[in-house]
Amino acid sequence: SYEVQIGNGNQMSIAPLSYSYGSLAPGISYNLRVRATNSVGSSAFSANVACLTDSTEPDVPAQPSPCSGETGFTVDLAWLAPLPNGEPIFNYNIEIDGSSYGDVSTTSETITGLLPGVTYDFRVRADNSVGSSGYSPVRSCTTQSLPPQAPSAPVCTQNAYDRLTVTWTAPDPQGSPINDYDLLQDGSI
């Protein structure tokens, strides 16, 4: 029989002239050596040989951390780098509500161009030269609501000798419903 040793520890006694190791990490160099054994004893180990497992795409990133730095238009998103599996991660793709936001090379990004008072679903994917991981679990974040924008200038629609009717267009509420309007007449409410 033969005894195969991987690294400085795990030894395996086998009879054939080959053996397939399983459950090894991708993109890692393992030192291997072998010795023969018979009824009298064992030979010395052969010289070490370094064998490299194939690299693969990165692991799926964990769910991004809870969001921080929310404003009406931005969110700070961060996540931990997953295992690269033999090749360096060169890119992360950020997805917002199922659409690509873009690619970044770091594990954090200030997401811009958002609307106030809206909940967005974020997830990230890691890329290396072998391929792309799956997307992380979703992290939902809500931007801050802001005061509404100004309504349009009022328009007089019905005039009578003792009455005026004015109308205006509702502004963007900036993420929070408009409760009421203040109408000023000659500087007074």
XYZ file of C-alpha atoms in Angstrom:
189
model
C 0.000 0.000 0.000
C 0.952 3.639 -0.175
C 0.695 6.437 2.312
C -0.002 9.908 0.954
C 0.544 12.988 3.104
C -0.927 16.374 2.316
C 0.623 19.392 4.044
C 2.283 18.532 7.336
C -0.543 16.439 8.664
C -3.309 14.487 6.955
C -2.087 11.048 5.948
C -4.032 8.523 3.927
C -3.204 4.826 3.332
C -4.257 3.680 -0.136
C -3.618 0.736 -2.419
C -3.877 2.187 -5.959
C -1.253 4.382 -7.586
C -3.436 7.469 -7.497
C -5.787 9.211 -5.102
C -8.225 12.110 -5.432
C -8.485 14.482 -2.480
C -11.813 16.195 -1.909
C -13.030 19.136 0.169
C -9.978 21.283 -0.546
C -10.103 25.051 -0.858
C -9.944 26.523 -4.390
C -6.832 28.325 -5.610
C -4.576 26.931 -2.855
C -1.205 25.219 -3.235
C -0.950 21.952 -1.280
C 2.346 20.148 -0.608
C 2.058 16.395 -1.162
C 4.410 13.448 -0.686
C 4.034 9.681 -0.762
C 5.770 6.602 0.657
C 5.370 2.875 0.033
C 4.521 0.375 2.765
C 4.831 -3.418 2.817
C 4.832 -6.131 5.517
C 8.351 -5.188 6.583
C 7.775 -1.441 6.977
C 7.582 1.888 5.201
C 9.973 3.659 2.875
C 11.042 7.254 3.331
C 8.649 9.856 1.960
C 9.194 11.051 -1.586
C 10.162 14.649 -2.281
C 7.379 17.176 -1.759
C 5.407 18.324 -4.771
C 3.221 21.422 -4.741
C -0.181 20.940 -6.343
C -2.501 23.879 -6.956
C -6.281 23.517 -6.922
C -8.183 25.430 -9.595
C -9.501 28.862 -8.737
C -13.216 29.567 -8.926
C -15.564 32.531 -8.696
C -15.747 34.313 -5.321
C -18.127 33.203 -2.589
C -21.438 35.049 -2.368
C -21.025 38.216 -0.257
C -22.901 38.347 3.043
C -25.872 40.698 3.366
C -24.669 44.317 3.366
C -24.409 45.983 6.781
C -27.303 48.118 8.006
C -27.327 51.342 6.009
C -25.930 54.534 7.454
C -25.581 58.149 6.437
C -29.029 58.299 4.884
C -30.030 61.659 3.472
C -32.936 62.468 1.207
C -30.864 61.510 -1.822
C -28.046 59.176 -0.646
C -27.364 56.025 1.399
C -23.992 54.666 2.583
C -23.779 50.951 1.800
C -21.003 48.609 3.073
C -20.340 44.856 3.038
C -17.613 42.374 3.927
C -15.411 40.949 1.180
C -16.203 37.261 0.557
C -13.570 34.581 0.024
C -11.966 35.221 -3.382
C -11.350 31.475 -4.033
C -7.922 31.747 -5.602
C -8.159 34.901 -7.691
C -8.374 38.472 -6.365
C -11.735 40.199 -6.387
C -11.433 43.197 -8.707
C -15.020 44.402 -8.786
C -18.320 44.513 -6.930
C -21.597 45.079 -8.747
C -24.300 46.882 -6.763
C -27.914 46.226 -7.625
C -30.809 48.470 -6.534
C -34.349 47.139 -6.799
C -33.263 44.555 -9.381
C -31.323 46.964 -11.644
C -27.575 47.491 -11.779
C -26.381 50.666 -10.044
C -22.805 50.144 -11.192
C -19.446 48.603 -10.362
C -17.059 49.593 -7.566
C -13.662 48.256 -6.488
C -14.125 48.731 -2.728
C -16.481 47.226 -0.139
C -18.430 50.430 0.470
C -20.158 53.041 -1.621
C -22.260 56.153 -1.155
C -25.276 55.473 -3.349
C -26.479 58.692 -4.982
C -29.403 59.752 -7.155
C -32.075 58.380 -4.805
C -35.442 59.928 -3.991
C -36.491 61.092 -0.502
C -38.629 58.845 1.707
C -38.286 55.771 -0.517
C -37.270 52.258 0.578
C -34.729 50.649 -1.740
C -33.484 47.037 -1.869
C -29.702 46.707 -2.280
C -27.549 43.648 -2.975
C -23.971 43.098 -4.165
C -22.039 40.586 -6.260
C -18.264 39.957 -6.337
C -16.254 39.425 -9.543
C -12.820 37.871 -10.119
C -11.051 36.706 -13.293
C -12.831 33.327 -13.132
C -16.367 34.672 -12.873
C -19.027 36.257 -10.720
C -20.513 35.179 -7.416
C -24.230 35.110 -6.854
C -25.831 38.192 -5.329
C -25.868 38.754 -1.581
C -29.085 38.703 0.414
C -31.010 41.988 0.102
C -30.542 44.907 2.504
C -33.468 47.365 2.525
C -32.738 51.025 3.334
C -35.023 54.052 3.414
C -33.867 57.539 2.502
C -34.877 60.433 4.735
C -38.065 62.325 3.952
C -37.626 66.068 3.339
C -39.940 69.096 3.468
C -42.037 69.301 0.288
C -40.909 71.341 -2.662
C -42.702 74.653 -3.283
C -46.062 74.420 -5.073
C -46.581 76.193 -8.361
C -47.615 79.851 -8.236
C -51.359 80.144 -7.565
C -53.670 80.879 -10.487
C -56.921 82.804 -10.159
C -59.619 80.657 -11.725
C -62.901 82.351 -10.695
C -63.134 86.039 -9.970
C -66.179 87.852 -8.624
C -66.569 91.289 -7.087
C -66.352 89.755 -3.578
C -64.505 86.485 -4.094
C -61.381 84.889 -5.675
C -60.784 81.191 -6.278
C -57.189 80.187 -6.631
C -55.641 76.849 -7.569
C -52.085 75.506 -7.656
C -50.295 72.338 -8.592
C -49.228 70.032 -5.774
C -45.446 69.851 -5.355
C -43.280 66.780 -4.892
C -43.956 65.749 -1.262
C -40.319 64.520 -0.882
C -41.287 61.231 0.741
C -43.897 62.387 3.262
C -47.564 63.183 2.512
C -48.526 66.864 2.436
C -50.866 67.626 5.340
C -51.985 71.143 4.396
C -51.073 74.344 2.572
C -50.578 77.871 3.886
C -52.055 80.538 1.593
C -50.764 84.061 2.154
C -52.882 87.098 1.228
C -50.908 90.330 1.216
C -48.324 88.749 3.551
C -50.856 87.314 6.058
C -51.997 83.736 6.497
